[in-house]
Tab-separated table of C-alpha atoms and ligand atoms in Angstrom:
chain	number	residue	atom	x	y	z
A	18	MET	CA	-29.971	-15.664	38.363
A	19	ILE	CA	-29.141	-14.931	41.993
A	20	LEU	CA	-32.074	-14.880	44.358
A	21	ILE	CA	-32.878	-14.912	48.044
A	22	LEU	CA	-35.842	-16.626	49.663
A	23	LEU	CA	-36.712	-14.586	52.729
A	24	GLY	CA	-39.239	-15.542	55.370
A	25	PRO	CA	-39.660	-16.890	58.895
A	26	PRO	CA	-38.906	-20.500	59.817
A	27	GLY	CA	-41.647	-22.710	58.415
A	28	ALA	CA	-42.528	-20.337	55.561
A	29	GLY	CA	-41.517	-23.007	53.046
A	30	LYS	CA	-38.175	-21.598	51.880
A	31	GLY	CA	-36.462	-24.986	51.680
A	32	THR	CA	-39.373	-26.615	49.844
A	33	GLN	CA	-39.637	-23.821	47.296
A	34	ALA	CA	-35.862	-23.552	46.889
A	35	LYS	CA	-35.744	-27.230	45.861
A	36	LEU	CA	-38.510	-26.734	43.292
A	37	ILE	CA	-36.825	-23.662	41.794
A	38	SER	CA	-33.490	-25.456	41.810
A	39	ASN	CA	-34.914	-28.453	39.903
A	40	GLY	CA	-37.013	-26.350	37.541
A	41	ARG	CA	-34.370	-23.799	36.582
A	42	ASN	CA	-31.228	-25.763	37.153
A	43	ILE	CA	-29.663	-23.394	39.654
A	44	VAL	CA	-28.106	-24.551	42.874
A	45	GLN	CA	-29.775	-24.180	46.304
A	46	LEU	CA	-27.538	-22.882	49.095
A	47	SER	CA	-29.055	-23.471	52.516
A	48	THR	CA	-26.896	-22.227	55.393
A	49	GLY	CA	-29.086	-24.295	57.759
A	50	ASP	CA	-28.269	-27.496	55.803
A	51	MET	CA	-24.585	-26.561	55.645
A	52	LEU	CA	-24.468	-25.910	59.388
A	53	ARG	CA	-26.285	-29.179	60.144
A	54	ALA	CA	-23.693	-30.963	57.986
A	55	ALA	CA	-20.910	-29.233	59.976
A	56	VAL	CA	-22.600	-30.326	63.226
A	57	ALA	CA	-22.837	-33.930	61.988
A	58	ALA	CA	-19.185	-33.870	60.886
A	59	GLY	CA	-18.090	-32.440	64.243
A	60	THR	CA	-16.022	-29.619	62.667
A	61	PRO	CA	-15.044	-26.693	64.963
A	62	ALA	CA	-17.736	-24.511	63.343
A	63	GLY	CA	-20.204	-27.353	63.881
A	64	VAL	CA	-19.383	-27.759	67.558
A	65	HIS	CA	-19.954	-24.032	68.128
A	66	ALA	CA	-23.116	-24.016	65.997
A	67	LYS	CA	-24.902	-26.953	67.601
A	68	GLU	CA	-25.703	-25.309	70.906
A	69	VAL	CA	-26.773	-22.060	69.265
A	70	MET	CA	-29.008	-23.839	66.757
A	71	ASP	CA	-30.646	-26.032	69.394
A	72	ARG	CA	-31.684	-22.872	71.241
A	73	GLY	CA	-33.032	-21.306	68.058
A	74	ASP	CA	-30.524	-18.448	68.118
A	75	LEU	CA	-28.384	-17.286	65.205
A	76	VAL	CA	-24.907	-18.594	64.528
A	77	ALA	CA	-22.243	-15.839	64.453
A	78	ASP	CA	-22.241	-13.692	61.299
A	79	GLU	CA	-18.529	-14.324	60.574
A	80	ILE	CA	-19.088	-18.088	60.476
A	81	VAL	CA	-22.008	-18.065	58.030
A	82	ILE	CA	-20.488	-15.317	55.888
A	83	LYS	CA	-17.316	-17.398	55.515
A	84	ILE	CA	-19.357	-20.504	54.631
A	85	ILE	CA	-21.283	-18.626	51.915
A	86	SER	CA	-18.281	-16.752	50.581
A	87	ASP	CA	-16.392	-20.050	50.058
A	88	ARG	CA	-19.420	-21.816	48.631
A	89	ILE	CA	-20.307	-19.262	45.955
A	90	GLU	CA	-16.786	-19.542	44.558
A	91	GLU	CA	-17.563	-23.078	43.460
A	92	ARG	CA	-18.167	-23.941	39.849
A	93	ASP	CA	-21.820	-24.940	40.217
A	94	CYS	CA	-22.659	-21.400	41.381
A	95	ARG	CA	-21.579	-19.787	38.120
A	96	GLN	CA	-25.077	-19.990	36.618
A	97	GLY	CA	-26.526	-18.435	39.744
A	98	PHE	CA	-27.838	-19.664	43.058
A	99	ILE	CA	-30.767	-19.600	45.445
A	100	LEU	CA	-29.988	-18.435	48.974
A	101	ASP	CA	-32.238	-20.202	51.471
A	102	GLY	CA	-31.721	-19.002	55.051
A	103	PHE	CA	-29.028	-16.438	54.207
A	104	PRO	CA	-28.707	-13.514	54.843
A	105	ARG	CA	-30.413	-13.398	58.242
A	106	THR	CA	-29.001	-10.118	59.598
A	107	LEU	CA	-28.286	-6.688	58.121
A	108	MET	CA	-24.605	-7.401	58.600
A	109	GLN	CA	-24.876	-10.573	56.507
A	110	ALA	CA	-26.833	-8.660	53.845
A	111	ALA	CA	-24.127	-5.998	53.648
A	112	ALA	CA	-21.446	-8.702	53.468
A	113	LEU	CA	-23.328	-10.396	50.623
A	114	ASP	CA	-23.547	-7.100	48.710
A	115	LYS	CA	-19.809	-6.704	49.044
A	116	LEU	CA	-19.053	-10.300	48.028
A	117	LEU	CA	-21.184	-9.951	44.906
A	118	LEU	CA	-19.781	-6.521	44.050
A	119	ASP	CA	-16.218	-7.833	44.336
A	120	LYS	CA	-17.087	-10.615	41.908
A	121	GLY	CA	-18.928	-8.309	39.510
A	122	ARG	CA	-22.216	-10.105	40.115
A	123	LYS	CA	-25.602	-8.865	41.234
A	124	LEU	CA	-28.539	-9.986	43.303
A	125	ASP	CA	-31.588	-10.215	41.012
A	126	VAL	CA	-34.500	-10.606	43.397
A	127	VAL	CA	-35.583	-11.282	46.970
A	128	ILE	CA	-38.759	-13.331	47.293
A	129	GLU	CA	-40.455	-12.586	50.597
A	130	MET	CA	-42.661	-15.487	51.709
A	131	ARG	CA	-45.506	-14.318	53.938
A	132	THR	CA	-47.273	-16.758	56.232
A	133	GLY	CA	-49.521	-16.585	59.303
A	134	TYR	CA	-48.437	-17.645	62.794
A	135	LYS	CA	-50.654	-20.717	63.079
A	136	GLU	CA	-49.447	-22.128	59.748
A	137	LEU	CA	-45.797	-21.548	60.624
A	138	VAL	CA	-46.006	-23.419	63.894
A	139	GLU	CA	-48.059	-26.227	62.364
A	140	ARG	CA	-45.597	-26.621	59.499
A	141	ILE	CA	-42.515	-26.590	61.714
A	142	VAL	CA	-43.757	-28.987	64.346
A	143	GLY	CA	-45.002	-31.555	61.781
A	144	ARG	CA	-42.034	-31.711	59.455
A	145	PHE	CA	-39.590	-34.555	58.998
A	146	SER	CA	-37.268	-35.752	56.270
A	147	CYS	CA	-35.758	-38.889	54.797
A	148	ALA	CA	-32.546	-39.734	56.642
A	149	LYS	CA	-30.958	-40.960	53.419
A	150	CYS	CA	-31.847	-38.543	50.597
A	151	GLY	CA	-33.170	-35.583	52.605
A	152	GLU	CA	-36.600	-35.431	50.909
A	153	GLY	CA	-38.887	-33.340	53.103
A	154	TYR	CA	-42.247	-34.559	54.450
A	155	HIS	CA	-44.965	-33.384	56.805
A	156	ASP	CA	-47.269	-35.279	59.202
A	157	ARG	CA	-50.334	-33.589	57.692
A	158	PHE	CA	-49.459	-31.873	54.432
A	159	LYS	CA	-47.055	-34.232	52.721
A	160	ARG	CA	-46.953	-37.818	53.947
A	161	PRO	CA	-44.993	-40.447	51.978
A	162	HIS	CA	-47.277	-42.273	49.499
A	163	VAL	CA	-46.576	-45.530	51.341
A	164	ASP	CA	-46.376	-45.100	55.116
A	165	ASP	CA	-42.797	-45.027	56.437
A	166	VAL	CA	-41.199	-45.430	52.997
A	167	CYS	CA	-39.486	-42.521	51.261
A	168	ASP	CA	-41.128	-41.718	47.886
A	169	VAL	CA	-37.802	-40.787	46.341
A	170	CYS	CA	-35.248	-43.359	47.510
A	171	GLY	CA	-37.260	-46.088	49.275
A	172	SER	CA	-35.460	-45.653	52.595
A	173	THR	CA	-37.448	-46.418	55.759
A	174	GLU	CA	-35.468	-44.116	58.029
A	175	PHE	CA	-36.631	-40.596	58.752
A	176	THR	CA	-35.336	-37.789	60.955
A	177	ARG	CA	-36.752	-34.732	62.672
A	178	ARG	CA	-34.662	-31.627	63.267
A	179	ALA	CA	-33.632	-31.058	66.882
A	180	ASP	CA	-34.876	-27.445	66.678
A	181	ASP	CA	-38.292	-28.274	65.171
A	182	ASN	CA	-40.224	-28.342	68.431
A	183	VAL	CA	-42.810	-26.080	70.069
A	184	ASP	CA	-40.338	-24.832	72.704
A	185	THR	CA	-37.743	-23.609	70.209
A	186	VAL	CA	-40.224	-22.256	67.650
A	187	THR	CA	-41.120	-19.185	69.717
A	188	ASN	CA	-37.480	-18.197	70.048
A	189	ARG	CA	-36.810	-18.813	66.358
A	190	LEU	CA	-39.749	-16.571	65.434
A	191	MET	CA	-38.602	-13.852	67.872
A	192	THR	CA	-35.120	-14.047	66.360
A	193	TYR	CA	-36.584	-13.756	62.873
A	194	TYR	CA	-38.599	-10.644	63.681
A	195	ALA	CA	-35.784	-8.999	65.654
A	196	ASP	CA	-32.805	-9.758	63.410
A	197	THR	CA	-34.014	-10.839	59.977
A	198	ALA	CA	-37.238	-8.915	59.305
A	199	PRO	CA	-35.261	-5.622	58.888
A	200	LEU	CA	-34.019	-7.149	55.630
A	201	ILE	CA	-37.525	-6.695	54.224
A	202	GLY	CA	-36.974	-2.932	54.396
A	203	TYR	CA	-33.391	-3.246	53.193
A	204	TYR	CA	-34.399	-5.003	49.969
A	205	PHE	CA	-37.603	-2.996	49.523
A	206	ALA	CA	-35.462	0.143	49.435
A	207	LYS	CA	-33.337	-1.452	46.704
A	208	ASN	CA	-36.548	-2.249	44.787
A	209	ILE	CA	-35.789	-5.959	44.476
A	210	LEU	CA	-38.282	-7.263	47.054
A	211	ARG	CA	-41.170	-9.344	45.668
A	212	PRO	CA	-43.672	-10.558	48.280
A	213	VAL	CA	-45.616	-13.785	47.685
A	214	ASP	CA	-48.417	-15.338	49.703
A	215	GLY	CA	-46.842	-18.396	51.315
A	216	MET	CA	-50.083	-19.736	52.821
A	217	GLY	CA	-51.340	-21.762	49.863
A	218	ALA	CA	-50.502	-25.289	48.738
A	219	ILE	CA	-46.896	-25.968	47.707
A	220	GLU	CA	-47.796	-25.844	43.979
A	221	GLU	CA	-49.715	-22.574	44.319
A	222	VAL	CA	-46.823	-20.851	46.058
A	223	ALA	CA	-44.417	-22.281	43.471
A	224	ALA	CA	-46.563	-20.874	40.656
A	225	GLN	CA	-46.499	-17.384	42.191
A	226	ILE	CA	-42.722	-17.491	42.594
A	227	SER	CA	-42.339	-18.753	39.042
A	228	ARG	CA	-44.300	-15.785	37.708
A	229	GLU	CA	-42.007	-13.394	39.585
A	230	LEU	CA	-38.866	-15.111	38.287
A	231	ASP	CA	-40.179	-15.248	34.707
A	232	ALA	CA	-40.873	-11.515	34.883
A	233	ILE	CA	-37.248	-10.910	35.850
A	234	GLU	CA	-35.821	-13.198	33.212
A	235	GLY	CA	-38.180	-11.361	30.843
B	20	AMP	P1	-32.741	-23.161	58.912
B	20	AMP	O1	-32.498	-24.546	58.427
B	20	AMP	O2	-32.569	-22.126	57.818
B	20	AMP	O3	-34.057	-23.011	59.641
B	20	AMP	O4	-31.585	-22.840	59.987
B	20	AMP	C1	-31.481	-23.577	61.177
B	20	AMP	C2	-30.610	-22.840	62.182
B	20	AMP	O5	-29.300	-22.670	61.636
B	20	AMP	C3	-31.067	-21.430	62.528
B	20	AMP	O6	-32.060	-21.417	63.544
B	20	AMP	C4	-29.755	-20.791	62.978
B	20	AMP	O7	-29.406	-21.210	64.289
B	20	AMP	C5	-28.752	-21.413	62.027
B	20	AMP	N1	-28.589	-20.598	60.797
B	20	AMP	C6	-28.941	-20.928	59.521
B	20	AMP	N2	-28.649	-19.946	58.657
B	20	AMP	C7	-28.104	-18.943	59.396
B	20	AMP	C8	-27.617	-17.642	59.101
B	20	AMP	N3	-27.640	-17.142	57.837
B	20	AMP	N4	-27.133	-16.892	60.119
B	20	AMP	C9	-27.094	-17.361	61.381
B	20	AMP	N5	-27.560	-18.570	61.745
B	20	AMP	C10	-28.058	-19.362	60.765
């Protein structure tokens, strides 16, 4: 199955992508994670991306399209994949259509995660993750069971994303509504858009998405 999780920053795409990935054994492809890895590694793409990401703007289409086109060639994508944070522009969506067409594959569904403004900002500003294994946490909604110790790997080091702050959030939301929200219409017109209410608890949202995916797998 090939699916896209679409929604503004803070809608819970990364969290839900991990759950789907574990539950259905399909790989999660997050362009945000890949770009952060490129930034950390200091590659040319990473050097360009860092400044853009810190501002909350979008990295150039050609860069992310190349990253995704290389990545979906890999063996672990044969069973399908979950796109988390890609496509983010109509140009990226058209490029994805072409990539899939060329490979004789097809996009099965686009899950649109809907969330209110207050929740988005609250989720973004409070989130952090384990510096070692990447497990995601939140100051209010998902604290580690033991304070300052990762539930998954026991590490005591945590990080916060440079762009997860109140100043950048407004720009990231503006960018989403200007550049990415047109994709809602794009996929609606192809009749593969399935909206879910992203406001509930993590498990509730996961259950809704699961129902949509089961219906497709039929
Ligand atoms: P995310 O982790 O999905 O919130 O992405 C973090 C940042 O990475 C975004 O604010 C963008 O600057 C950049 N980014 C991630 N995915 C894309 C994409 N598909 N197109 C352009 N920029 C992206």
